Short mmCIF file of C-alpha atoms and ligand atoms in Angstrom, two decimals:
data_model
loop_
_atom_site.label_atom_id
_atom_site.label_comp_id
_atom_site.label_asym_id
_atom_site.label_seq_id
_atom_site.Cartn_x
_atom_site.Cartn_y
_atom_site.Cartn_z
CA MET A 12 214.29 -55.14 15.74
CA ALA A 13 212.04 -57.40 17.71
CA GLU A 14 209.15 -58.70 15.24
CA ILE A 15 206.61 -60.10 16.60
CA THR A 16 205.91 -63.64 14.95
CA PRO A 17 204.29 -66.67 16.86
CA PHE A 18 207.86 -68.23 17.62
CA THR A 19 209.20 -65.59 19.64
CA TYR A 20 209.92 -66.00 23.37
CA ARG A 21 207.54 -64.22 25.55
CA PRO A 22 208.53 -63.72 29.47
CA GLY A 23 206.22 -65.10 32.10
CA ASP A 24 205.95 -67.20 35.41
CA SER A 25 202.97 -69.97 34.15
CA ILE A 26 203.78 -73.62 34.92
CA LEU A 27 205.06 -74.24 31.82
CA HIS A 28 207.72 -70.99 31.98
CA LEU A 29 209.11 -72.98 34.85
CA LEU A 30 209.30 -76.42 33.53
CA ASP A 31 212.45 -78.07 32.99
CA THR A 32 213.39 -77.25 29.11
CA ARG A 33 214.53 -81.05 29.00
CA LEU A 34 211.08 -82.73 29.67
CA LYS A 35 209.43 -79.95 27.57
CA PHE A 36 211.47 -81.35 24.62
CA PHE A 37 211.03 -84.54 26.06
CA ILE A 38 207.04 -83.99 26.06
CA ILE A 39 206.70 -82.34 22.43
CA SER A 40 208.69 -85.47 20.51
CA LEU A 41 206.49 -88.04 22.60
CA VAL A 42 203.55 -86.32 22.27
CA ASN A 43 203.77 -85.19 18.39
CA ILE A 44 205.26 -89.11 17.40
CA SER A 45 202.18 -90.28 18.94
CA MET A 46 199.66 -87.94 17.33
CA LEU A 47 200.49 -90.05 13.89
CA PRO A 48 198.14 -93.08 14.55
CA ALA A 49 196.04 -90.85 16.69
CA GLY A 50 192.15 -90.89 15.66
CA PHE A 51 189.44 -88.36 15.77
CA ILE A 52 188.32 -88.67 19.46
CA SER A 53 191.57 -88.19 20.95
CA THR A 54 192.82 -85.46 18.64
CA GLY A 55 189.83 -83.37 19.55
CA PHE A 56 190.56 -83.85 23.06
CA TYR A 57 194.70 -82.74 22.61
CA PHE A 58 193.22 -79.58 20.94
CA PHE A 59 191.16 -78.64 24.00
CA MET A 60 194.33 -79.54 26.26
CA LEU A 61 196.43 -77.17 24.10
CA LEU A 62 193.79 -74.38 24.40
CA PHE A 63 193.43 -74.81 28.05
CA PHE A 64 197.68 -74.17 27.99
CA PHE A 65 197.19 -71.34 25.77
CA LYS A 66 195.08 -70.03 28.42
CA LYS A 67 197.05 -70.87 31.05
CA THR A 68 200.44 -69.10 29.61
CA GLY A 69 198.76 -65.94 28.36
CA LEU A 70 198.64 -66.82 24.86
CA ARG A 71 196.06 -65.25 23.01
CA PHE A 72 194.57 -68.31 20.48
CA PHE A 73 192.94 -65.70 17.81
CA SER A 74 196.11 -62.97 17.84
CA MET A 75 198.12 -66.12 17.26
CA LEU A 76 196.06 -67.52 14.28
CA SER A 77 196.06 -64.07 12.58
CA ASN A 78 199.94 -64.07 13.06
CA MET A 79 200.21 -67.98 11.07
CA LYS A 80 198.11 -66.85 8.30
CA PHE A 81 200.31 -68.20 5.91
CA PHE A 82 200.56 -71.47 7.50
CA LEU A 83 196.94 -72.01 7.52
CA ILE A 84 197.01 -71.17 3.65
CA LEU A 85 199.74 -73.73 3.20
CA LEU A 86 197.26 -76.22 5.37
CA VAL A 87 194.22 -75.08 2.83
CA PHE A 88 196.84 -76.43 0.24
CA VAL A 89 197.38 -79.75 2.23
CA PHE A 90 193.88 -80.74 3.03
CA LEU A 91 193.02 -80.17 -1.13
CA ALA A 92 195.75 -81.86 -2.01
CA ARG A 93 194.54 -85.45 0.03
CA ALA A 94 191.07 -84.38 -0.71
CA PHE A 95 191.67 -84.71 -4.57
CA THR A 96 193.95 -87.82 -4.51
CA ILE A 97 192.39 -90.42 -1.92
CA THR A 98 189.56 -92.20 -3.65
CA GLY A 99 186.40 -93.67 -2.04
CA ASP A 100 182.41 -92.47 -2.27
CA THR A 101 182.46 -89.82 -4.51
CA VAL A 102 180.72 -86.38 -3.12
CA PHE A 103 181.00 -84.85 -6.20
CA SER A 104 183.18 -84.31 -9.76
CA SER A 105 183.68 -82.46 -12.35
CA PHE A 106 186.49 -81.40 -14.97
CA GLY A 107 187.99 -84.78 -14.33
CA VAL A 108 188.68 -84.20 -10.31
CA THR A 109 186.80 -86.45 -8.02
CA VAL A 110 186.34 -85.50 -4.38
CA SER A 111 185.45 -88.47 -1.94
CA ASN A 112 184.14 -88.74 1.01
CA GLN A 113 187.17 -90.36 2.58
CA GLY A 114 189.51 -87.91 1.04
CA LEU A 115 187.86 -84.98 2.72
CA ALA A 116 187.86 -86.89 6.44
CA GLU A 117 191.31 -87.78 5.79
CA GLY A 118 192.62 -84.37 4.12
CA GLY A 119 190.64 -82.79 7.26
CA MET A 120 192.07 -85.05 9.78
CA VAL A 121 195.79 -84.43 8.62
CA ALA A 122 196.01 -80.75 7.91
CA PHE A 123 194.14 -80.79 12.03
CA LYS A 124 197.20 -82.64 13.18
CA PHE A 125 199.50 -80.06 11.58
CA PHE A 126 197.69 -77.54 13.32
CA LEU A 127 198.12 -78.98 16.47
CA ILE A 128 201.77 -79.81 15.86
CA MET A 129 202.29 -76.26 15.18
CA LEU A 130 200.20 -74.73 17.95
CA THR A 131 202.43 -77.27 20.49
CA GLY A 132 205.41 -75.65 18.53
CA ILE A 133 204.05 -72.23 19.40
CA ILE A 134 203.64 -72.86 22.76
CA PHE A 135 206.69 -74.50 23.33
CA SER A 136 209.09 -71.65 22.25
CA ALA A 137 206.73 -68.60 23.59
CA THR A 138 207.63 -70.07 27.00
CA THR A 139 210.88 -70.91 26.63
CA LYS A 140 214.06 -68.83 26.93
CA PRO A 141 216.42 -69.71 23.81
CA SER A 142 218.95 -69.61 26.13
CA SER A 143 218.25 -72.81 28.12
CA VAL A 144 216.81 -74.58 24.76
CA LYS A 145 221.02 -74.17 24.37
CA THR A 146 221.64 -75.62 27.73
CA ALA A 147 218.98 -78.54 27.31
CA VAL A 148 220.73 -79.32 23.80
CA GLN A 149 223.76 -79.25 25.48
CA TRP A 150 222.46 -81.79 27.59
CA PHE A 151 220.87 -83.99 25.36
CA LEU A 152 224.27 -84.08 23.35
CA LYS A 153 226.58 -84.85 26.23
CA PRO A 154 226.23 -88.92 25.89
CA VAL A 155 226.36 -88.65 22.09
CA PRO A 156 230.46 -89.58 21.28
CA PHE A 157 232.25 -87.59 19.15
CA VAL A 158 230.37 -84.18 19.96
CA PRO A 159 231.61 -81.47 21.64
CA GLU A 160 228.63 -80.74 23.46
CA LYS A 161 229.87 -77.33 24.96
CA ARG A 162 231.10 -75.99 21.67
CA VAL A 163 227.60 -76.90 20.37
CA ALA A 164 226.06 -74.46 23.18
CA VAL A 165 228.39 -71.93 22.48
CA MET A 166 227.86 -71.99 18.17
CA ILE A 167 223.57 -71.98 19.42
CA SER A 168 224.15 -69.12 21.44
CA LEU A 169 226.39 -67.19 18.82
CA ALA A 170 223.39 -67.68 16.49
CA LEU A 171 221.25 -66.43 18.58
CA CYS A 172 223.26 -63.56 19.11
CA PHE A 173 224.44 -62.90 16.01
CA MET A 174 220.89 -63.41 14.50
CA PRO A 175 219.25 -59.95 14.97
CA VAL A 176 223.12 -58.39 14.03
CA ILE A 177 223.10 -60.04 10.14
CA LEU A 178 219.10 -59.21 9.60
CA ARG A 179 219.99 -55.67 10.47
CA GLN A 180 223.25 -55.46 8.34
CA ALA A 181 221.36 -57.25 5.61
CA LYS A 182 218.63 -54.18 6.03
CA GLU A 183 221.37 -51.77 5.69
CA VAL A 184 223.34 -53.15 2.44
CA SER A 185 219.87 -53.63 0.88
CA ASP A 186 218.76 -50.08 1.92
CA ALA A 187 222.10 -48.35 0.60
CA GLN A 188 221.69 -50.56 -2.26
CA LYS A 189 218.34 -49.09 -2.95
CA ALA A 190 219.82 -45.88 -2.48
CA ARG A 191 221.90 -46.17 -5.60
CA CYS A 192 218.99 -47.12 -7.90
CA ALA A 193 219.44 -50.77 -7.25
CA HIS A 194 215.78 -51.70 -7.35
CA LEU A 195 215.47 -50.63 -11.15
CA GLN A 196 217.67 -53.65 -11.13
CA LYS A 197 215.25 -56.60 -12.54
CA ASN A 198 217.26 -59.83 -12.93
CA PRO A 199 216.37 -61.13 -9.33
CA ILE A 200 219.98 -63.30 -9.14
CA ARG A 201 222.15 -60.36 -9.80
CA LYS A 202 219.98 -58.23 -7.23
CA THR A 203 220.53 -61.06 -4.71
CA ILE A 204 224.20 -61.20 -5.72
CA GLY A 205 223.97 -57.52 -5.02
CA ILE A 206 222.75 -57.77 -1.46
CA VAL A 207 224.65 -61.45 -0.30
CA LEU A 208 228.36 -60.01 -1.53
CA PRO A 209 228.83 -56.84 0.63
CA LEU A 210 226.78 -59.17 3.43
CA LEU A 211 228.89 -61.86 3.19
CA LYS A 212 232.10 -59.34 3.31
CA LYS A 213 230.69 -57.80 6.66
CA THR A 214 229.96 -61.04 8.24
CA PHE A 215 233.30 -62.46 7.96
CA LEU A 216 234.61 -59.18 9.00
CA SER A 217 232.81 -59.49 12.49
CA ALA A 218 233.25 -63.17 12.99
CA ASP A 219 237.13 -62.23 12.81
CA ASN A 220 236.80 -59.50 15.39
CA LEU A 221 234.42 -61.99 17.39
CA ILE A 222 237.44 -64.39 17.66
CA LEU A 223 239.50 -62.09 19.04
CA ALA A 224 236.90 -61.16 21.82
CA MET A 225 236.64 -64.38 22.62
CA GLU A 226 239.88 -65.16 22.56
CA SER A 227 240.49 -62.13 25.15
CA ARG A 228 238.42 -63.26 27.28
CA CYS A 229 239.97 -66.58 27.51
CA TYR A 230 237.72 -68.84 25.28
CA SER A 231 238.08 -72.57 26.17
CA ASP A 232 235.78 -75.70 25.51
CA ASP A 233 236.22 -76.74 29.03
CA ARG A 234 233.83 -74.48 30.32
CA THR A 235 231.77 -74.43 33.44
CA ASP A 236 228.52 -76.76 33.02
CA PRO A 237 225.04 -75.21 32.39
CA GLU A 238 222.46 -75.38 35.13
CA PHE A 239 218.63 -76.69 35.11
CA ASN A 240 216.34 -75.02 37.40
CA PRO A 241 213.57 -77.26 37.73
CA SER A 242 210.10 -76.43 38.73
CA GLY A 243 209.34 -79.32 40.79
CA LYS A 244 206.33 -80.22 38.53
CA GLU A 245 208.37 -82.38 36.35
CA ARG A 246 207.28 -85.85 37.50
CA GLY A 247 203.26 -85.18 36.98
CA PHE A 248 203.90 -83.53 33.68
CA PHE A 249 206.04 -86.48 32.93
CA PHE A 250 203.65 -89.01 33.62
CA GLY A 251 200.40 -86.90 32.41
CA SER A 252 202.75 -86.48 28.62
CA ILE A 253 202.78 -90.56 28.55
CA ALA A 254 199.03 -90.92 29.59
CA VAL A 255 198.04 -88.51 27.07
CA SER A 256 200.34 -90.25 23.89
CA ILE A 257 198.76 -93.63 25.07
CA CYS A 258 195.42 -92.24 24.56
CA LEU A 259 196.44 -90.39 21.43
CA ILE A 260 198.02 -93.81 19.97
CA LEU A 261 194.93 -96.04 21.36
CA PHE A 262 192.04 -93.84 20.47
CA MET B 25 257.41 -44.66 42.63
CA PRO B 26 254.16 -46.43 41.46
CA LYS B 27 253.82 -50.01 41.24
CA ALA B 28 254.20 -50.63 37.39
CA ILE B 29 251.54 -53.37 35.97
CA ILE B 30 252.52 -53.28 32.16
CA ASP B 31 256.12 -53.14 31.45
CA ILE B 32 256.86 -52.99 27.79
CA LYS B 33 260.50 -52.80 25.97
CA ASP B 34 261.54 -51.92 22.96
CA LEU B 35 258.49 -53.26 21.28
CA SER B 36 258.28 -53.67 17.51
CA PHE B 37 255.56 -55.16 15.32
CA ILE B 38 255.82 -56.22 11.49
CA PHE B 39 252.68 -57.19 9.90
CA ASP B 40 252.91 -60.12 7.96
CA ASP B 41 252.83 -58.54 4.70
CA GLY B 42 256.21 -56.37 5.72
CA PHE B 43 254.08 -53.31 7.37
CA ARG B 44 255.88 -51.96 10.46
CA GLY B 45 252.83 -51.65 12.74
CA LEU B 46 254.94 -50.61 15.57
CA ASN B 47 258.20 -49.08 16.18
CA HIS B 48 260.60 -49.37 19.18
CA ILE B 49 257.95 -48.64 21.79
CA SER B 50 259.50 -48.39 25.73
CA LEU B 51 257.00 -47.66 28.27
CA SER B 52 255.02 -49.06 31.58
CA ILE B 53 251.86 -48.53 32.59
CA ASN B 54 251.47 -48.26 36.36
CA GLN B 55 248.45 -48.88 39.24
CA GLY B 56 245.75 -46.14 39.03
CA GLU B 57 246.53 -44.36 36.25
CA PHE B 58 244.04 -42.98 33.13
CA ILE B 59 245.84 -43.05 30.16
CA ILE B 60 245.00 -41.23 26.90
CA LEU B 61 246.31 -43.13 24.04
CA ALA B 62 245.66 -40.63 20.82
CA GLY B 63 246.63 -40.42 17.32
CA LYS B 64 244.76 -40.35 14.05
CA ASN B 65 243.66 -43.37 12.06
CA GLY B 66 246.13 -46.08 11.59
CA SER B 67 248.80 -44.58 13.76
CA GLY B 68 248.84 -47.90 15.45
CA LYS B 69 246.41 -47.46 18.65
CA THR B 70 244.66 -50.81 18.44
CA THR B 71 247.85 -52.41 16.74
CA PHE B 72 249.42 -51.46 20.35
CA LEU B 73 246.77 -52.13 22.33
CA ARG B 74 246.33 -56.03 21.26
CA HIS B 75 249.74 -56.53 22.49
CA LEU B 76 248.88 -55.56 25.78
CA ASN B 77 246.72 -58.97 26.14
CA GLY B 78 248.53 -60.99 23.87
CA LEU B 79 246.33 -60.90 20.95
CA LEU B 80 249.28 -60.17 18.76
CA MET B 81 252.65 -61.23 19.57
CA PRO B 82 255.46 -58.88 19.19
CA THR B 83 257.95 -59.38 16.22
CA SER B 84 260.82 -58.35 19.16
CA GLY B 85 261.02 -56.87 22.59
CA THR B 86 259.53 -57.49 25.19
CA ILE B 87 255.96 -56.87 27.33
CA ARG B 88 256.21 -58.16 31.16
CA VAL B 89 252.46 -57.95 33.14
CA ASN B 90 253.43 -58.12 36.55
CA GLY B 91 256.73 -59.42 35.65
CA LEU B 92 255.73 -62.57 33.45
CA GLU B 93 255.99 -62.28 30.32
CA ILE B 94 252.80 -62.22 27.91
CA SER B 95 253.45 -64.96 25.60
CA LYS B 96 254.17 -67.76 28.31
CA HIS B 97 251.41 -66.43 30.66
CA LEU B 98 248.64 -66.07 28.14
CA ILE B 99 245.40 -66.91 30.50
CA GLU B 100 247.05 -64.54 33.38
CA THR B 101 247.61 -61.67 31.18
CA ARG B 102 244.29 -62.03 29.78
CA LYS B 103 242.81 -62.03 33.27
CA THR B 104 244.92 -59.02 34.60
CA VAL B 105 244.10 -57.12 31.43
CA GLY B 106 240.81 -56.66 30.05
CA MET B 107 239.73 -55.67 26.50
CA VAL B 108 236.83 -53.61 25.37
CA PHE B 109 236.83 -53.81 21.28
CA GLN B 110 235.66 -50.77 19.19
CA ASP B 111 232.38 -52.43 18.20
CA PRO B 112 230.00 -53.82 21.02
CA ASP B 113 228.18 -56.09 18.51
CA THR B 114 230.88 -58.24 17.10
CA GLN B 115 232.11 -58.81 20.62
CA MET B 116 229.07 -59.90 22.30
CA VAL B 117 228.87 -64.20 22.81
CA GLY B 118 225.39 -64.68 24.76
CA ASP B 119 222.00 -64.50 23.98
CA THR B 120 221.07 -62.64 27.20
CA VAL B 121 222.75 -59.99 28.90
CA PHE B 122 223.32 -62.41 31.91
CA ASP B 123 225.12 -65.14 29.71
CA GLU B 124 226.98 -62.61 27.98
CA VAL B 125 228.48 -61.25 30.75
CA ALA B 126 228.96 -64.61 32.43
CA PHE B 127 230.80 -65.97 29.28
CA GLY B 128 234.59 -65.10 30.74
CA PRO B 129 234.23 -66.58 34.08
CA GLU B 130 232.69 -69.63 32.38
CA ASN B 131 235.79 -69.99 30.32
CA LEU B 132 237.77 -70.01 33.54
CA LYS B 133 235.56 -73.21 34.82
CA ILE B 134 234.49 -70.96 37.85
CA THR B 135 231.41 -72.47 39.51
CA ARG B 136 227.85 -71.94 38.65
CA ALA B 137 227.02 -70.39 42.24
CA ARG B 138 229.88 -68.05 41.97
CA ILE B 139 229.07 -67.10 38.80
CA LYS B 140 225.72 -66.04 39.96
CA GLU B 141 227.38 -64.30 42.57
CA ILE B 142 229.60 -62.03 40.83
CA VAL B 143 228.05 -61.54 37.31
CA THR B 144 224.88 -60.11 39.72
CA LYS B 145 227.37 -58.20 41.33
CA VAL B 146 228.91 -56.37 38.31
CA LEU B 147 225.31 -55.58 36.82
CA GLU B 148 223.96 -54.18 39.70
CA THR B 149 227.25 -51.84 40.01
CA LEU B 150 226.81 -50.83 36.52
CA ASN B 151 222.71 -50.29 36.42
CA LEU B 152 222.51 -53.22 34.02
CA PHE B 153 220.46 -55.47 36.64
CA HIS B 154 217.01 -54.81 35.15
CA LEU B 155 218.38 -55.57 31.39
CA LYS B 156 219.64 -59.22 32.23
CA ASP B 157 217.41 -60.91 30.04
CA ARG B 158 217.77 -58.83 26.69
CA ASN B 159 219.77 -60.13 24.02
CA PRO B 160 222.35 -57.61 23.66
CA SER B 161 221.77 -57.30 20.21
CA THR B 162 218.72 -55.38 20.55
CA LEU B 163 220.12 -52.49 22.94
CA SER B 164 220.75 -49.11 22.89
CA GLY B 165 224.47 -48.16 21.86
CA GLY B 166 225.60 -46.89 25.48
CA GLU B 167 223.89 -50.12 26.75
CA LYS B 168 225.58 -52.62 24.63
CA ARG B 169 228.78 -50.70 25.56
CA LYS B 170 228.23 -50.99 29.28
CA VAL B 171 227.16 -54.44 28.76
CA ALA B 172 230.76 -55.05 26.97
CA ILE B 173 232.36 -53.53 29.76
CA ALA B 174 230.53 -55.61 32.53
CA GLY B 175 231.57 -58.87 30.56
CA ILE B 176 235.46 -57.65 31.11
CA LEU B 177 234.67 -56.04 34.59
CA VAL B 178 233.56 -59.33 36.05
CA MET B 179 236.77 -60.98 35.43
CA ASP B 180 238.18 -58.28 38.17
CA PRO B 181 241.03 -56.98 35.63
CA GLN B 182 243.64 -54.58 36.63
CA VAL B 183 243.98 -52.72 33.79
CA ILE B 184 240.71 -52.19 31.18
CA VAL B 185 241.79 -51.12 27.93
CA PHE B 186 239.14 -49.53 25.42
CA ASP B 187 239.73 -49.56 21.72
CA GLU B 188 237.50 -46.28 20.80
CA PRO B 189 234.72 -46.47 23.50
CA PHE B 190 232.94 -43.37 22.28
CA SER B 191 232.61 -44.35 18.43
CA ASN B 192 229.22 -44.54 17.27
CA LEU B 193 227.28 -43.09 20.40
CA ASP B 194 225.34 -40.24 20.70
CA TYR B 195 225.55 -37.50 23.32
CA PRO B 196 223.64 -39.22 26.02
CA GLY B 197 225.27 -42.72 25.10
CA ILE B 198 228.96 -41.01 25.66
CA LEU B 199 227.76 -39.71 28.68
CA GLN B 200 226.66 -42.83 29.88
CA VAL B 201 229.70 -44.85 28.78
CA LEU B 202 232.02 -42.20 30.12
CA ALA B 203 230.48 -41.77 33.80
CA THR B 204 231.18 -45.83 33.72
CA ILE B 205 234.23 -45.61 32.71
CA MET B 206 235.41 -42.65 35.60
CA ASP B 207 233.19 -44.44 38.03
CA LEU B 208 236.05 -47.79 37.48
CA HIS B 209 238.84 -45.03 37.74
CA ARG B 210 238.06 -43.33 40.74
CA ALA B 211 237.05 -46.78 42.50
CA GLY B 212 241.14 -47.56 41.58
CA GLN B 213 240.80 -48.98 38.37
CA THR B 214 243.76 -48.43 36.00
CA VAL B 215 242.11 -47.29 32.30
CA MET B 216 243.48 -46.94 29.16
CA ILE B 217 241.44 -45.47 26.17
CA ALA B 218 242.31 -45.24 22.72
CA THR B 219 240.32 -42.79 20.62
CA HIS B 220 240.75 -39.57 18.54
CA ASP B 221 238.26 -37.61 20.29
CA ILE B 222 239.64 -36.69 23.44
CA GLU B 223 237.23 -33.57 24.72
CA PRO B 224 235.28 -36.00 26.60
CA VAL B 225 238.29 -37.98 29.15
CA ILE B 226 240.78 -35.31 29.14
CA PHE B 227 239.55 -33.89 32.18
CA GLU B 228 240.10 -37.45 33.76
CA ALA B 229 242.89 -38.79 32.33
CA THR B 230 246.45 -38.79 34.44
CA ARG B 231 248.33 -39.27 31.41
CA MET B 232 248.54 -38.97 27.12
CA ILE B 233 250.50 -40.91 24.82
CA ILE B 234 250.71 -39.85 21.22
CA MET B 235 251.09 -42.44 18.50
CA GLU B 236 252.23 -41.70 14.80
CA LYS B 237 253.20 -44.06 12.42
CA GLY B 238 253.90 -46.68 14.83
CA SER B 239 255.39 -44.75 17.32
CA VAL B 240 255.05 -43.24 20.44
CA LYS B 241 255.53 -39.49 19.60
CA GLU B 242 254.71 -37.74 23.41
CA ASP B 243 253.87 -39.37 26.42
CA ASP B 244 252.72 -36.67 29.25
CA VAL B 245 250.88 -34.97 31.30
CA PRO B 246 247.36 -34.12 29.29
CA LEU B 247 247.36 -30.44 29.90
CA ASN B 248 251.01 -29.90 28.57
CA LEU B 249 250.38 -31.66 25.39
CA VAL B 250 246.93 -29.93 24.27
CA GLY B 251 248.68 -27.16 22.38
CA ARG B 252 250.50 -29.94 20.15
CA LEU B 253 247.53 -32.11 19.51
CA GLU B 254 246.91 -30.72 15.79
CA SER B 255 250.30 -31.33 14.60
CA TYR B 256 249.41 -34.96 15.57
CA GLY B 257 246.11 -34.84 13.40
CA VAL B 258 244.45 -35.39 16.76
CA ARG B 259 241.36 -32.37 17.20
CA GLU B 260 242.26 -29.93 19.96
CA PRO B 261 239.56 -29.68 22.64
CA CYS B 262 237.53 -26.69 22.77
CA PHE B 263 238.19 -25.55 26.31
CA SER B 264 242.12 -24.92 24.99
CA LYS B 265 241.24 -23.87 21.88
CA PHE B 266 239.26 -20.70 23.29
CA GLY B 267 241.71 -20.35 26.26
CA LEU B 268 239.33 -21.26 29.09
CA GLU B 269 239.86 -24.03 31.95
CA PRO B 270 239.33 -27.62 31.36
CA GLN B 271 235.65 -28.71 32.30
CA SER B 272 234.54 -32.31 33.30
CA TRP B 273 232.24 -33.45 30.54
CA GLN B 274 230.23 -35.24 33.72
CA LYS B 275 227.50 -33.29 35.56
N1 LIG C 320 246.36 -57.00 9.11
C1 LIG C 320 247.40 -56.09 8.88
N2 LIG C 320 247.94 -56.39 8.11
C2 LIG C 320 248.82 -54.67 7.21
N3 LIG C 320 248.81 -53.64 7.61
C3 LIG C 320 247.80 -53.64 8.93
C4 LIG C 320 247.11 -54.79 9.11
N4 LIG C 320 245.92 -54.43 10.06
C5 LIG C 320 246.56 -53.04 10.49
N5 LIG C 320 247.20 -52.81 9.37
C6 LIG C 320 247.76 -51.19 9.31
O1 LIG C 320 248.40 -50.54 10.30
C7 LIG C 320 248.48 -49.50 10.66
C8 LIG C 320 248.07 -49.15 12.25
O2 LIG C 320 246.52 -49.39 12.02
P1 LIG C 320 245.37 -49.57 13.44
O3 LIG C 320 244.27 -50.09 13.46
O4 LIG C 320 246.38 -49.95 14.81
O5 LIG C 320 245.52 -48.02 13.87
P2 LIG C 320 244.80 -47.63 14.71
O6 LIG C 320 245.50 -45.98 15.45
O7 LIG C 320 243.55 -47.98 15.44
O8 LIG C 320 243.76 -46.39 13.64
P3 LIG C 320 241.86 -46.32 13.68
O9 LIG C 320 242.02 -45.00 14.80
O10 LIG C 320 241.48 -45.84 12.51
O11 LIG C 320 241.58 -47.16 14.46
C9 LIG C 320 247.73 -48.75 9.71
O12 LIG C 320 248.22 -48.04 8.74
C10 LIG C 320 246.65 -50.73 8.74
O13 LIG C 320 246.52 -50.19 7.76
MG1 LIG C 321 241.66 -48.43 16.09
#
């Protein structure tokens, strides 16, 4: 079941693995926002920094790239769209489309920034346990009024826990349909309905059982608080990330 | 006279649609017993078990756990009577084995430090500690059942009730779960198992209850009942069919 996508958690004990998840959330939001106005130099600098952290966490950069080829294709489209639509000094023009210098530069920059944001996300999800994402979300929601943060956390962990089960059930349903020649059905809507209905039924039945199981284990919203294990390096990373985002904005 | 933990008097249950699920059941469950609840599909085993920890409430009659009326002491009841459900996939709520086992104690607002201690102890007892960071839905069938058992055991119940603990398991899986249940019983745990395959457990059981159409038809020492099993739609164990001595499945 454990298919390897670029966004799966890989156990390890690098500094990024040990860093407090709440801080990682903070850094990602800060850096990704400051990336918007960033210029060429600081973006390039940030790229090398990411490469350094890739190495630190033991992730393999090139195998990662091959895992995200669909995303790279998307980036090519982003690049082309920019290159064709922005006007300026003409590089070449034929069949009524004009490609400008500025368009190429702008498109390259936007695609590159998307790529870096993606890499940041990969590093984050590879070094962060889903369960600690859940506790961090719970912590951030705590000051928000009218949001039952503990219930949200239970919902996230249910989602994480049930995703593989639902995927497996979907596969079972689709196999069962294939065994009865459903693949001969060419109408895609009928085909989808044929899979979704049994799957929904199964999911609702599972939900009924789940409610009973939770109730029999004394489920209540008033639960033990989560726990955080800061690594002690948080302060350095906090100021470091602020410095990086100032650089990104200025240069 | 052994101490009765659960005391059931004239229990009847009628479903919303008027179907009579349980019919005037009176019995008590004593400290240290290992009870097999046998009966064919639809005989009311699951319906009966769900009454024992307050997931269903009697239409008439009373159930007392340690002298306390269930409907007025739900939390105490659910701490005293732990319930392991038939399908482990739909009773998992945690995204890691550790969190899954910690779910019950968290509901009781036990402190984080104490939770760590008791969860670790239970995982070690059941030989699951090396799996503590895995997503439960990626485990083998036998391991999943053991995690489900751990999630109940950690609440330190006096009675553990199993609904079809061996269904969908291969032979090694059955042996694995069987060994766990037997160890629990030998350590003094009171156990009740609903099953239509009594072969693996009959050697260990101290008592067998046979249900049919919502009524208790027989309640005796297992060896006195083996000859009569098939008239109630339960397969007779091989040893008695072939006139052999009963033998433990455990190696
Ligand atoms: N919600 C319901 N409404 C009406 N009847 C029900 C409901 N749930 C179960 N029943 C009926 O109650 C009877 C007993 O069901 P129960 O699930 O307790 O049997 P069981 O002995 O556990 O069977 P199995 O071996 O298949 O698990 C069945 O005939 C079933 O059809
Ligand atoms: Mg049943």
